[in-house]
XYZ file of C-alpha atoms in Angstrom:
741
model
C 63.568 -45.961 -20.773
C 62.417 -42.396 -21.489
C 58.955 -43.528 -22.508
C 58.703 -45.255 -19.088
C 59.886 -42.204 -17.343
C 57.410 -39.868 -19.184
C 54.684 -42.239 -18.387
C 55.546 -42.209 -14.850
C 55.740 -38.397 -14.544
C 52.329 -38.294 -16.512
C 50.825 -40.562 -13.794
C 52.181 -38.539 -11.072
C 50.730 -35.306 -12.472
C 47.179 -36.931 -13.022
C 46.986 -38.723 -9.559
C 48.679 -37.147 -6.594
C 50.131 -33.727 -7.842
C 47.113 -31.894 -8.901
C 45.280 -32.233 -5.407
C 48.525 -31.045 -3.723
C 49.236 -28.443 -6.167
C 45.727 -26.995 -6.072
C 45.599 -26.766 -2.373
C 49.006 -25.313 -2.169
C 48.054 -22.851 -4.944
C 44.842 -21.989 -3.207
C 46.558 -21.287 0.116
C 49.384 -19.256 -1.517
C 46.675 -16.898 -3.147
C 44.965 -16.582 0.068
C 48.129 -15.868 1.918
C 49.309 -13.435 -0.687
C 45.983 -11.449 -0.443
C 46.266 -11.273 3.284
C 49.998 -10.192 3.068
C 48.762 -7.115 1.201
C 47.307 -5.928 4.550
C 50.510 -6.555 6.374
C 52.665 -4.846 3.693
C 50.901 -1.976 2.251
C 51.283 1.493 3.500
C 49.062 3.320 1.080
C 45.431 3.124 2.089
C 44.234 5.084 -0.938
C 45.391 2.746 -3.699
C 42.286 1.319 -5.476
C 41.845 -2.433 -5.188
C 41.877 -2.666 -9.072
C 45.521 -1.548 -8.924
C 46.449 -4.331 -6.657
C 46.709 -8.093 -7.315
C 43.653 -8.821 -5.089
C 41.168 -9.144 -7.921
C 43.574 -11.625 -9.688
C 44.092 -13.674 -6.612
C 40.366 -13.878 -6.022
C 39.861 -15.080 -9.631
C 42.455 -17.734 -9.205
C 40.993 -18.930 -5.956
C 37.539 -19.171 -7.709
C 39.058 -21.163 -10.764
C 40.718 -23.509 -8.432
C 37.566 -24.181 -6.592
C 35.653 -24.899 -9.741
C 38.258 -27.001 -11.424
C 38.777 -28.951 -8.137
C 34.904 -29.844 -7.903
C 35.184 -31.261 -11.495
C 37.818 -33.709 -10.349
C 35.780 -35.068 -7.386
C 32.494 -37.180 -7.400
C 29.337 -35.159 -6.961
C 28.700 -34.260 -3.391
C 32.311 -34.668 -2.281
C 34.192 -31.683 -0.891
C 37.670 -31.133 -2.096
C 40.650 -29.946 0.038
C 40.367 -26.411 -1.244
C 36.793 -26.131 -0.464
C 37.307 -27.732 2.928
C 40.052 -25.114 3.557
C 37.693 -22.084 2.571
C 35.028 -23.517 4.985
C 37.451 -24.344 7.925
C 39.435 -21.145 7.827
C 36.385 -18.857 7.522
C 37.547 -17.133 4.465
C 34.202 -15.876 3.503
C 33.633 -14.497 6.992
C 36.970 -12.593 6.611
C 36.257 -11.443 3.107
C 32.790 -10.071 4.382
C 34.544 -8.065 7.096
C 37.112 -6.672 4.477
C 34.145 -5.755 2.315
C 32.529 -3.854 5.155
C 35.681 -2.036 5.615
C 36.009 -0.897 2.047
C 39.647 -1.282 2.264
C 41.325 -0.829 -0.265
C 38.804 1.267 -1.944
C 36.600 -0.950 -4.012
C 37.129 -3.952 -1.939
C 33.390 -4.354 -1.438
C 32.666 -4.643 -5.068
C 35.162 -7.473 -5.300
C 33.750 -9.197 -2.357
C 30.303 -9.070 -3.884
C 31.660 -10.586 -7.133
C 33.564 -13.308 -5.410
C 30.551 -14.351 -3.331
C 28.316 -14.421 -6.371
C 30.725 -16.493 -8.439
C 31.429 -18.922 -5.786
C 27.769 -19.489 -5.037
C 26.767 -19.439 -8.675
C 29.637 -21.695 -10.124
C 30.436 -24.111 -7.308
C 27.663 -26.803 -7.572
C 28.163 -28.290 -3.993
C 25.483 -26.785 -1.826
C 27.019 -24.262 0.334
C 24.474 -22.120 1.831
C 23.675 -24.794 4.570
C 27.031 -24.245 6.073
C 27.276 -21.914 9.063
C 30.521 -20.521 7.623
C 28.704 -19.549 4.387
C 25.301 -18.280 5.274
C 26.364 -16.243 8.227
C 28.826 -14.172 6.054
C 26.095 -13.970 3.269
C 23.726 -12.520 5.834
C 26.340 -9.902 6.820
C 27.094 -8.989 3.164
C 23.369 -8.402 2.798
C 23.129 -6.260 5.864
C 25.661 -3.731 5.063
C 25.321 -3.953 1.124
C 21.932 -2.255 0.938
C 22.051 0.522 3.461
C 23.010 3.358 0.865
C 20.629 4.193 -2.015
C 22.666 4.670 -5.097
C 25.863 3.080 -4.041
C 28.546 2.307 -6.440
C 28.149 -1.401 -5.807
C 24.507 -1.567 -6.809
C 25.282 -3.639 -9.832
C 27.256 -6.286 -7.976
C 24.660 -6.274 -5.067
C 21.674 -7.034 -7.452
C 23.837 -9.763 -9.060
C 24.608 -11.348 -5.614
C 21.072 -11.256 -4.520
C 19.969 -12.816 -7.940
C 22.275 -15.893 -7.083
C 20.717 -16.154 -3.671
C 17.079 -16.052 -5.265
C 17.922 -18.647 -7.839
C 19.361 -20.987 -4.989
C 16.379 -20.496 -3.010
C 14.081 -21.141 -5.955
C 15.833 -24.364 -6.358
C 15.711 -25.403 -2.723
C 13.020 -23.262 -0.682
C 14.498 -24.774 2.668
C 17.439 -22.272 2.179
C 14.999 -19.439 2.991
C 15.329 -20.001 6.561
C 19.061 -19.726 6.260
C 19.245 -16.653 4.305
C 16.268 -14.663 5.549
C 17.503 -14.193 9.162
C 18.075 -10.474 9.606
C 18.940 -9.264 12.933
C 18.509 -5.895 14.650
C 22.224 -4.835 14.810
C 23.874 -2.407 17.176
C 26.397 -0.151 15.632
C 29.472 -0.480 17.444
C 32.660 1.632 17.197
C 35.947 0.284 16.089
C 39.098 0.389 17.907
C 41.844 2.368 16.252
C 42.192 3.487 12.823
C 41.505 1.351 9.679
C 45.156 0.409 8.761
C 46.227 -0.585 12.191
C 43.221 -2.522 12.949
C 43.443 -4.517 9.711
C 47.185 -5.219 10.333
C 46.632 -6.174 13.888
C 44.085 -8.709 13.066
C 46.479 -10.693 10.912
C 47.778 -13.880 12.357
C 51.437 -14.967 12.066
C 50.664 -17.609 9.397
C 49.336 -14.771 7.108
C 45.645 -15.849 7.392
C 43.145 -13.421 8.848
C 41.760 -14.536 12.057
C 39.417 -12.972 14.551
C 39.190 -12.671 18.330
C 36.810 -14.925 20.496
C 34.618 -11.961 20.615
C 34.784 -11.560 16.902
C 33.827 -15.248 16.398
C 30.856 -15.056 18.713
C 29.601 -11.917 16.817
C 29.869 -13.657 13.588
C 28.368 -16.893 14.592
C 25.341 -15.356 16.424
C 24.847 -12.379 14.073
C 24.246 -9.959 16.988
C 26.735 -7.363 15.949
C 28.884 -6.451 12.949
C 32.399 -7.144 12.902
C 34.030 -3.811 13.579
C 37.569 -4.587 13.730
C 38.075 -3.553 10.018
C 35.332 -0.983 9.773
C 37.743 1.820 9.309
C 35.687 4.603 10.842
C 36.745 7.230 13.304
C 37.075 6.021 16.999
C 34.019 7.956 18.121
C 31.850 7.966 15.181
C 28.965 6.119 17.025
C 28.014 6.498 20.715
C 27.349 3.567 22.946
C 23.690 4.511 23.155
C 23.069 4.314 19.309
C 19.711 2.985 18.396
C 18.985 -0.334 16.756
C 19.370 -0.243 13.030
C 16.383 -1.663 10.973
C 16.506 -5.217 10.087
C 18.504 -5.978 6.826
C 18.299 -9.235 4.936
C 17.724 -10.301 1.377
C 14.140 -8.852 1.216
C 15.268 -5.439 2.508
C 18.118 -5.579 -0.180
C 15.919 -6.328 -2.998
C 13.403 -3.761 -2.020
C 16.215 -1.024 -1.813
C 17.480 -2.008 -5.150
C 14.198 -1.776 -6.635
C 14.501 1.874 -5.784
C 17.625 2.252 -7.675
C 17.891 5.153 -10.287
C 19.661 2.702 -12.518
C 16.771 1.221 -14.529
C 18.497 -2.084 -15.081
C 19.456 -2.468 -11.438
C 15.875 -1.789 -10.329
C 14.350 -3.962 -13.076
C 16.644 -7.003 -12.139
C 15.930 -6.544 -8.583
C 12.209 -6.512 -9.087
C 12.331 -9.691 -11.259
C 14.280 -11.541 -8.552
C 12.031 -10.484 -5.954
C 9.232 -11.935 -7.980
C 11.218 -14.979 -8.391
C 11.673 -15.233 -4.449
C 8.034 -14.821 -3.454
C 6.877 -17.420 -5.969
C 8.307 -20.326 -3.793
C 5.983 -23.220 -4.324
C 6.385 -24.703 -0.710
C 3.668 -23.673 1.781
C 6.249 -23.669 4.649
C 8.574 -21.426 2.908
C 5.882 -18.886 1.952
C 4.497 -18.899 5.536
C 8.066 -18.222 6.790
C 8.507 -15.465 4.182
C 5.343 -13.661 5.440
C 6.004 -14.238 9.094
C 9.706 -13.663 9.427
C 10.347 -10.747 7.013
C 9.133 -7.313 6.522
C 8.188 -8.187 2.825
C 4.424 -6.820 3.154
C 5.501 -3.720 4.903
C 8.382 -2.894 2.759
C 6.342 -3.255 -0.539
C 3.487 -1.388 0.891
C 5.333 1.398 2.486
C 7.308 2.149 -0.693
C 3.902 2.148 -2.546
C 2.416 4.550 0.006
C 5.493 6.711 -0.010
C 5.219 7.072 -3.908
C 1.583 7.940 -3.562
C 2.249 10.675 -0.993
C 4.916 12.035 -3.293
C 2.432 12.851 -5.977
C 1.960 16.634 -5.735
C -1.449 17.622 -4.162
C -1.701 20.219 -6.928
C -1.778 17.476 -9.720
C -4.496 18.082 -12.400
C -7.140 15.500 -12.171
C -7.439 15.583 -16.025
C -3.567 14.835 -16.153
C -3.911 12.008 -13.936
C -6.728 10.394 -15.915
C -4.908 11.129 -19.082
C -2.068 8.689 -18.152
C -2.149 5.480 -20.062
C -1.658 2.268 -18.105
C 1.846 1.837 -16.841
C 3.995 -1.318 -17.118
C 6.730 -1.854 -14.585
C 8.776 -3.553 -17.068
C 9.220 -0.301 -19.067
C 11.983 2.067 -18.360
C 10.780 5.439 -17.527
C 11.293 8.067 -20.308
C 12.890 11.008 -18.814
C 11.786 13.064 -21.892
C 8.223 12.821 -20.694
C 8.939 14.028 -17.214
C 8.120 17.702 -18.068
C 4.960 16.977 -20.272
C 3.016 18.222 -17.177
C 3.813 18.913 -13.496
C 4.022 15.780 -11.335
C 4.248 13.294 -14.212
C 7.281 11.756 -12.858
C 5.862 11.075 -9.530
C 2.707 9.626 -11.043
C 4.603 7.467 -13.218
C 6.784 6.100 -10.399
C 3.554 5.323 -8.217
C 1.645 3.539 -10.999
C 4.718 1.572 -12.064
C 5.187 0.344 -8.639
C 1.402 -0.374 -8.260
C 1.683 -2.385 -11.520
C 4.503 -4.159 -9.916
C 2.508 -4.937 -6.792
C -0.240 -6.175 -9.048
C 2.184 -8.527 -10.794
C 3.532 -9.604 -7.387
C 0.278 -10.469 -6.063
C -0.659 -12.456 -9.263
C 2.509 -14.471 -9.278
C 3.103 -15.082 -5.670
C 2.315 -18.032 -3.647
C -1.325 -17.559 -2.210
C -0.106 -17.098 1.215
C 2.329 -14.241 0.322
C -0.291 -12.701 -2.162
C -2.969 -12.650 0.639
C -0.651 -11.072 3.115
C 0.548 -8.421 0.614
C -3.067 -7.639 -0.433
C -4.134 -7.210 3.231
C -1.272 -4.882 3.825
C -2.045 -2.686 0.926
C -5.708 -2.651 1.993
C -4.886 -1.514 5.378
C -2.114 0.964 4.553
C -3.140 2.305 1.070
C -6.787 2.021 0.700
C -8.055 2.526 4.376
C -5.122 4.454 5.569
C -4.610 7.004 2.772
C -7.344 6.788 0.125
C -10.364 6.591 2.459
C -9.719 9.846 4.453
C -9.118 11.740 1.156
C -12.225 10.412 -0.369
C -14.243 11.523 2.629
C -12.851 14.947 3.105
C -14.679 18.214 2.581
C -12.335 19.869 0.134
C -13.779 19.799 -3.362
C -10.244 20.048 -4.868
C -9.111 17.188 -2.698
C -12.066 15.082 -3.470
C -11.524 15.604 -7.208
C -7.957 14.618 -7.035
C -8.394 11.629 -4.891
C -11.206 10.433 -6.934
C -8.985 10.700 -10.088
C -6.271 8.751 -8.347
C -8.715 6.156 -7.239
C -9.912 5.580 -10.853
C -6.540 5.336 -12.074
C -5.806 2.888 -9.359
C -9.004 0.853 -10.335
C -7.915 0.933 -14.016
C -4.325 -0.378 -13.061
C -5.179 -3.297 -10.896
C -6.103 -6.710 -12.395
C -4.729 -9.277 -9.897
C -7.824 -11.094 -8.577
C -6.666 -10.929 -5.037
C -5.866 -7.225 -5.032
C -9.025 -6.457 -7.071
C -11.122 -8.212 -4.516
C -9.505 -6.138 -1.787
C -10.188 -2.956 -3.669
C -13.860 -3.938 -4.302
C -14.493 -4.811 -0.653
C -12.773 -1.547 0.189
C -15.256 0.463 -1.923
C -18.395 -1.459 -1.871
C -18.330 -3.657 1.384
C -19.427 -7.195 1.462
C -23.183 -6.886 1.818
C -25.399 -8.857 -0.315
C -28.786 -8.093 0.939
C -31.177 -5.938 -0.854
C -30.893 -2.211 0.107
C -33.448 -0.356 2.141
C -34.871 2.927 1.421
C -32.854 5.266 3.554
C -30.869 8.497 3.316
C -28.186 6.973 5.759
C -24.805 5.426 4.862
C -26.157 2.156 6.638
C -23.310 -0.275 6.846
C -20.689 1.106 4.504
C -19.867 4.752 4.643
C -17.453 4.925 1.649
C -19.860 3.258 -0.706
C -22.625 5.747 0.416
C -20.458 8.768 0.076
C -19.185 7.811 -3.391
C -22.604 7.226 -4.809
C -23.619 10.466 -3.249
C -20.776 12.169 -5.112
C -22.394 11.176 -8.401
C -25.067 13.696 -7.353
C -22.860 16.268 -5.834
C -23.454 19.896 -6.107
C -20.186 20.263 -8.033
C -20.530 18.963 -11.455
C -16.906 18.192 -11.687
C -17.078 15.947 -8.768
C -20.066 14.218 -10.080
C -18.451 13.769 -13.508
C -15.167 12.319 -11.746
C -17.198 9.899 -9.694
C -19.280 8.618 -12.653
C -15.830 7.979 -14.370
C -14.819 6.029 -11.375
C -17.932 3.799 -11.399
C -17.697 3.177 -15.050
C -14.120 1.960 -14.690
C -15.258 -0.126 -11.823
C -17.939 -1.703 -13.834
C -15.386 -2.739 -16.410
C -13.528 -4.989 -13.962
C -14.221 -8.716 -13.989
C -15.581 -8.971 -10.529
C -19.071 -10.108 -9.919
C -19.596 -8.306 -6.602
C -19.492 -4.944 -8.291
C -22.507 -5.207 -10.422
C -24.291 -7.192 -7.889
C -23.685 -4.743 -4.889
C -24.663 -1.737 -7.058
C -27.735 -3.003 -8.885
C -28.618 -6.768 -8.998
C -29.225 -7.407 -5.240
C -32.105 -5.068 -5.452
C -33.576 -6.732 -8.447
C -33.379 -10.297 -7.117
C -37.119 -10.627 -6.162
C -38.374 -8.769 -9.203
C -40.735 -6.719 -7.055
C -40.869 -4.037 -9.646
C -43.430 -6.193 -11.553
C -47.213 -5.771 -10.769
C -48.510 -8.866 -9.492
C -52.258 -9.887 -9.447
C -54.015 -12.347 -7.345
C -55.459 -15.581 -8.898
C -58.778 -14.871 -10.368
C -58.144 -10.994 -10.817
C -56.229 -11.048 -13.947
C -59.252 -9.962 -15.979
C -60.150 -6.990 -13.533
C -56.498 -5.939 -13.637
C -56.493 -5.869 -17.410
C -59.608 -3.743 -17.161
C -58.203 -1.347 -14.695
C -55.042 -0.987 -16.739
C -56.993 -0.003 -19.773
C -59.166 2.403 -17.952
C -56.049 4.007 -16.339
C -54.480 4.485 -19.731
C -57.577 6.005 -21.114
C -57.867 8.589 -18.354
C -54.196 9.644 -18.392
C -53.704 13.312 -18.606
C -52.401 14.352 -21.971
C -49.740 16.579 -20.675
C -48.234 13.677 -18.810
C -48.052 11.277 -21.747
C -45.517 12.146 -24.284
C -47.048 10.062 -26.914
C -49.983 12.192 -27.142
C -49.495 15.363 -29.140
C -53.225 16.614 -29.578
C -52.573 19.511 -27.224
C -49.885 20.768 -29.597
C -51.667 21.042 -32.976
C -49.338 23.668 -34.441
C -46.092 21.952 -33.737
C -46.164 19.436 -36.568
C -45.101 16.617 -34.225
C -46.083 13.285 -35.342
C -47.339 10.790 -32.650
C -45.220 7.900 -32.004
C -46.357 4.441 -31.888
C -47.378 3.518 -28.262
C -46.080 0.171 -27.080
C -48.873 -2.000 -25.574
C -48.395 -2.882 -22.027
C -47.851 -6.625 -21.124
C -50.303 -8.924 -19.237
C -50.409 -8.492 -15.612
C -49.206 -12.089 -15.193
C -45.668 -10.770 -15.827
C -43.499 -9.239 -18.443
C -43.839 -10.356 -21.923
C -40.235 -11.747 -22.971
C -39.193 -10.947 -26.524
C -38.945 -14.560 -27.968
C -39.634 -13.634 -31.613
C -38.221 -11.289 -34.038
C -41.147 -9.030 -34.097
C -40.944 -8.583 -30.287
C -37.329 -7.462 -30.544
C -38.237 -5.102 -33.421
C -40.961 -3.553 -31.255
C -38.501 -3.056 -28.355
C -35.949 -1.445 -30.616
C -38.576 0.852 -32.180
C -39.823 1.753 -28.700
C -36.425 3.069 -27.927
C -35.814 4.703 -31.380
C -39.323 6.255 -31.342
C -38.830 7.863 -27.973
C -37.353 11.080 -29.502
C -39.635 12.798 -31.848
C -38.487 13.197 -35.508
C -38.560 16.991 -35.058
C -36.143 16.930 -32.357
C -33.678 14.561 -34.089
C -30.697 15.547 -35.984
C -28.609 12.646 -36.971
C -30.617 12.242 -40.177
C -29.544 15.588 -41.440
C -25.921 14.814 -41.058
C -23.500 12.675 -42.892
C -22.783 10.165 -40.229
C -22.931 6.381 -39.735
C -26.434 5.194 -39.124
C -27.990 2.756 -36.653
C -25.944 -0.210 -37.946
C -22.850 1.339 -36.352
C -24.529 1.435 -33.036
C -25.467 -2.344 -33.294
C -22.009 -3.164 -34.408
C -20.393 -1.233 -31.357
C -22.986 -2.873 -29.002
C -22.263 -6.378 -30.110
C -18.546 -5.798 -29.615
C -19.128 -4.498 -26.099
C -21.538 -7.088 -25.299
C -19.197 -10.035 -26.407
C -16.365 -8.425 -24.134
C -18.796 -8.031 -21.206
C -20.014 -11.510 -21.656
C -16.369 -12.991 -21.766
C -15.607 -11.075 -18.392
C -18.641 -12.679 -16.627
C -18.332 -16.155 -18.060
C -17.267 -17.639 -14.708
C -20.047 -16.093 -12.744
C -22.744 -18.635 -13.374
C -25.364 -16.238 -13.864
C -28.952 -17.582 -14.744
C -30.284 -17.702 -18.277
C -33.760 -16.890 -17.380
C -35.381 -14.481 -14.851
C -36.249 -15.965 -11.370
C -39.806 -17.246 -11.332
C -42.359 -14.999 -9.667
C -43.933 -17.758 -7.681
C -41.171 -18.167 -5.069
C -40.653 -14.366 -4.947
C -42.021 -12.441 -1.872
C -45.171 -10.590 -3.193
C -44.995 -8.289 -0.359
C -41.443 -7.130 -0.664
C -41.489 -3.379 -1.419
C -39.194 -2.480 -4.385
C -36.299 -0.161 -4.073
C -34.030 0.250 -6.985
C -30.978 0.850 -4.810
C -28.969 3.983 -3.942
C -26.737 3.665 -7.205
C -29.784 3.490 -9.710
C -31.710 6.058 -7.816
C -28.975 8.514 -8.266
C -28.426 7.597 -11.980
C -32.179 7.830 -12.635
C -32.318 11.214 -10.789
C -29.616 12.390 -12.922
C -31.323 11.262 -15.934
C -34.539 13.149 -15.293
C -32.164 16.353 -15.273
C -30.435 15.469 -18.635
C -31.953 18.618 -20.190
C -30.369 20.896 -17.532
C -26.875 19.319 -17.049
C -23.544 19.952 -18.706
C -22.720 18.085 -21.972
C -19.811 16.184 -20.571
C -21.780 15.091 -17.340
C -24.654 13.828 -19.539
C -22.296 11.675 -21.781
C -20.774 10.231 -18.591
C -23.990 9.560 -17.034
C -25.415 7.791 -20.011
C -22.170 5.854 -20.546
C -22.475 4.507 -17.020
C -26.059 3.355 -17.821
C -25.238 1.900 -21.059
C -22.497 -0.210 -19.384
C -24.924 -1.515 -16.766
C -27.450 -2.414 -19.636
C -24.680 -4.602 -21.428
C -24.392 -7.055 -18.553
C -26.046 -10.352 -19.658
C -28.018 -10.888 -16.612
C -31.920 -11.668 -17.344
C -32.922 -9.284 -14.587
C -31.114 -6.378 -16.081
C -32.470 -7.197 -19.578
C -35.818 -6.919 -18.112
C -35.539 -3.930 -15.920
C -33.415 -1.697 -18.120
C -34.414 -2.724 -21.601
C -37.899 -4.121 -21.610
C -40.547 -1.361 -22.268
C -43.415 -3.840 -21.834
C -42.925 -4.306 -18.106
C -46.207 -3.963 -16.050
C -44.790 -1.923 -13.274
C -45.781 -2.054 -9.550
C -47.191 1.221 -8.383
C -44.287 3.661 -7.380
C -41.773 1.794 -9.353
C -39.832 3.211 -12.285
C -37.465 1.905 -14.965
C -35.105 3.360 -17.245
C -37.710 3.311 -19.981
C -40.328 5.089 -17.673
C -37.683 7.669 -16.795
C -36.831 8.323 -20.505
C -40.687 8.787 -21.094
C -40.918 11.504 -18.458
C -37.964 13.222 -19.947
C -39.428 13.301 -23.431
C -42.703 14.675 -22.032
C -40.595 17.371 -20.375
C -38.714 18.044 -23.659
C -41.906 18.432 -25.756
C -43.200 21.003 -23.488
C -40.059 22.973 -23.500
C -39.798 22.791 -27.242
C -43.008 25.004 -27.239
C -41.151 27.804 -25.561
C -37.895 27.880 -27.696
C -38.272 29.632 -31.161
C -36.602 27.843 -34.116
C -35.946 24.881 -32.119
C -34.937 22.429 -34.991
C -32.516 24.944 -36.622
C -30.669 25.742 -33.447
C -30.620 22.054 -32.393
C -28.962 21.200 -35.741
C -26.506 24.129 -35.313
C -25.547 22.758 -31.905
C -25.056 19.248 -33.278
C -22.732 20.585 -35.913
C -20.883 22.515 -33.312
C -20.335 19.305 -31.145
C -19.189 17.363 -34.224
C -16.746 20.186 -34.887
C -18.324 21.017 -38.312
C -18.781 24.656 -37.535
C -17.127 27.148 -35.193
C -18.484 27.224 -31.594
C -20.779 30.140 -30.611
C -22.810 30.575 -27.615
C -26.791 30.398 -28.139
C -29.587 30.510 -25.859
C -30.758 27.331 -24.330
C -27.272 25.571 -25.220
C -27.506 23.214 -22.318
C -31.112 22.236 -23.412
C -29.858 21.483 -26.935
C -26.850 19.530 -25.935
C -29.222 17.406 -23.622
C -31.319 16.676 -26.686
C -28.206 15.452 -28.563
C -27.102 13.166 -25.789
C -30.596 11.887 -25.313
C -31.097 10.971 -28.969
C -27.712 9.060 -28.932
C -28.534 7.428 -25.731
C -31.795 6.040 -27.076
C -29.910 4.702 -30.147
C -27.428 2.940 -27.933
C -30.056 1.419 -25.771
C -31.971 0.267 -28.906
C -28.834 -1.409 -30.344
C -27.987 -3.017 -27.000
C -31.641 -4.390 -26.875
C -31.273 -5.781 -30.311
C -28.162 -7.441 -29.524
C -29.338 -8.869 -26.345
C -32.697 -10.004 -27.342
C -32.131 -11.424 -30.751
C -32.138 -15.270 -30.015
C -29.893 -16.097 -32.977
C -27.775 -12.986 -32.520
C -27.907 -9.862 -34.801
C -27.337 -10.465 -38.667
């Protein structure tokens, strides 16, 4: 008999009793929570010293347990009670009131746990997504609030839910412009007056309409002074999940900021086109992300040293700022903050849905590039130009997302693809013209800074950069002398006659005029047939090209052979590594393997090397008169151009055998003129080889520095010698069919 009674009791517990007990327990805990507001008289007691956290935890456990007892998709009585009695609405109101102190934190935790642990889809319900929106609206207003940890946890749950079901975006991302209304009465009385006789918190009809429409906050439990806000208060800015995440990204707590950034990336990577479009058109995502970037840029001190800006290593948004480095130089903290957020924007654009990526990119282009950077780059102040150019160089170095890089390149160089015309006007793109002009600025510092910018730009994997600066002007190969059919023999004769009648002082290869200098004549390369350039197809041709560059500088003006340093093989090794890196960057550009045939090219087209090469060649002609650092940077840019594996660049920059059209110049012809100038100057400087060797040792740090006459000239010769070696090595790497040994 006892066994049958026990079985009966067990059956009753397993069938009817749990559901009844669960609902009763759930309602008891909710009534116990609301009774606190009726019975308490001390409004300063922290919430953790009350039973509210415990009751909320019990309510959560009941909801989770109840769900496990019912089939998937079916709502139990406790969940029905929560939805029908607008418990989440009431809790969001209590959280806004922050009564008792710390209640907002408990509300955030309860919302996060309910949405995260209850598997039943809740956010589609009006009585769930409305209080969620309300919680977002007042949760992110104050930077550095005590609830940041709970806020970011709440936002993370919402982002995870939206990632699973992008249709939820329209339910959550519905921020309203809210009027701040004043509450009626003090906090304690308003809270107690809103309690119904059954112990559950209810709201007035006006309250219900406000909560359901989202037009105004529930102010009955706000707990603010009666006249704290006037009736004519302006509209508050829109607050929703996006604004909450952006504000949390600005947190001084690195873990909070990092988690907010990760969840924003999760949110903007939604796969559905409709959700991505809604995100762009119905939120302030693009403006908020870009405005923060612009604010951080403007926070960088105008007195920041350009050298300090360029010394910064590439910043990662995932790495926490090291406060120990803040004082390494003035403004470093501001620079780190800006470039960290720029790196985040770069990752955001890279990982976002294309619709979102394009919208964010366009906004950054309008507000940062055109709105801030362009006026600074076009200003007249030399110090301002230096600082803004250094910032732009660091921006170019930081950006790698294809969409953002495309926007940056278009901003700097425009979209023009036609060959340039010989003119001194900016034509179609003022900024491009001005930046190239800055490479030839009266201020050597500005020239050096701008050349650094272009070298950094040439490192980026974007085809339009090298095409806009150089290739579009080499497309027709009009730098080559073309002869009419039947006139090849005559052209050859005229060429030979022209070579025989050259004035000796204009030809650096002839040294008959200087019998006492001891210079040995260099082997003169033979010109190619007027039919076109002779392509180096055999090893001997490659060797001749290499020797042409290595033999440009006379032996008496060379110093490397007297010093214990790596030889030419090191230059070849470095050139091979750089060439391979460059080739990898351009692998998807579909560049031709052979030069464009001359037959379809326009024979009447006048050749103009373009603004960029003109400035570089003009700078090269003054290499013996320019500062050492400027020469190094100028030759570095030219070497970078020579590395690009395009046949027209092979030909124009590295082939000494080109039969040039009248008035045209190449890099090799410019170097010949420089050598001619050098040989004439050497005659006027006593003990030139000894002084040159001393300067070389000083530059290598082998001897203490001391000022000597013609220091700029000697430094220019050192750079010239190294540059010719670099070009010889690049030519060897590019022109060797089977690759360098």
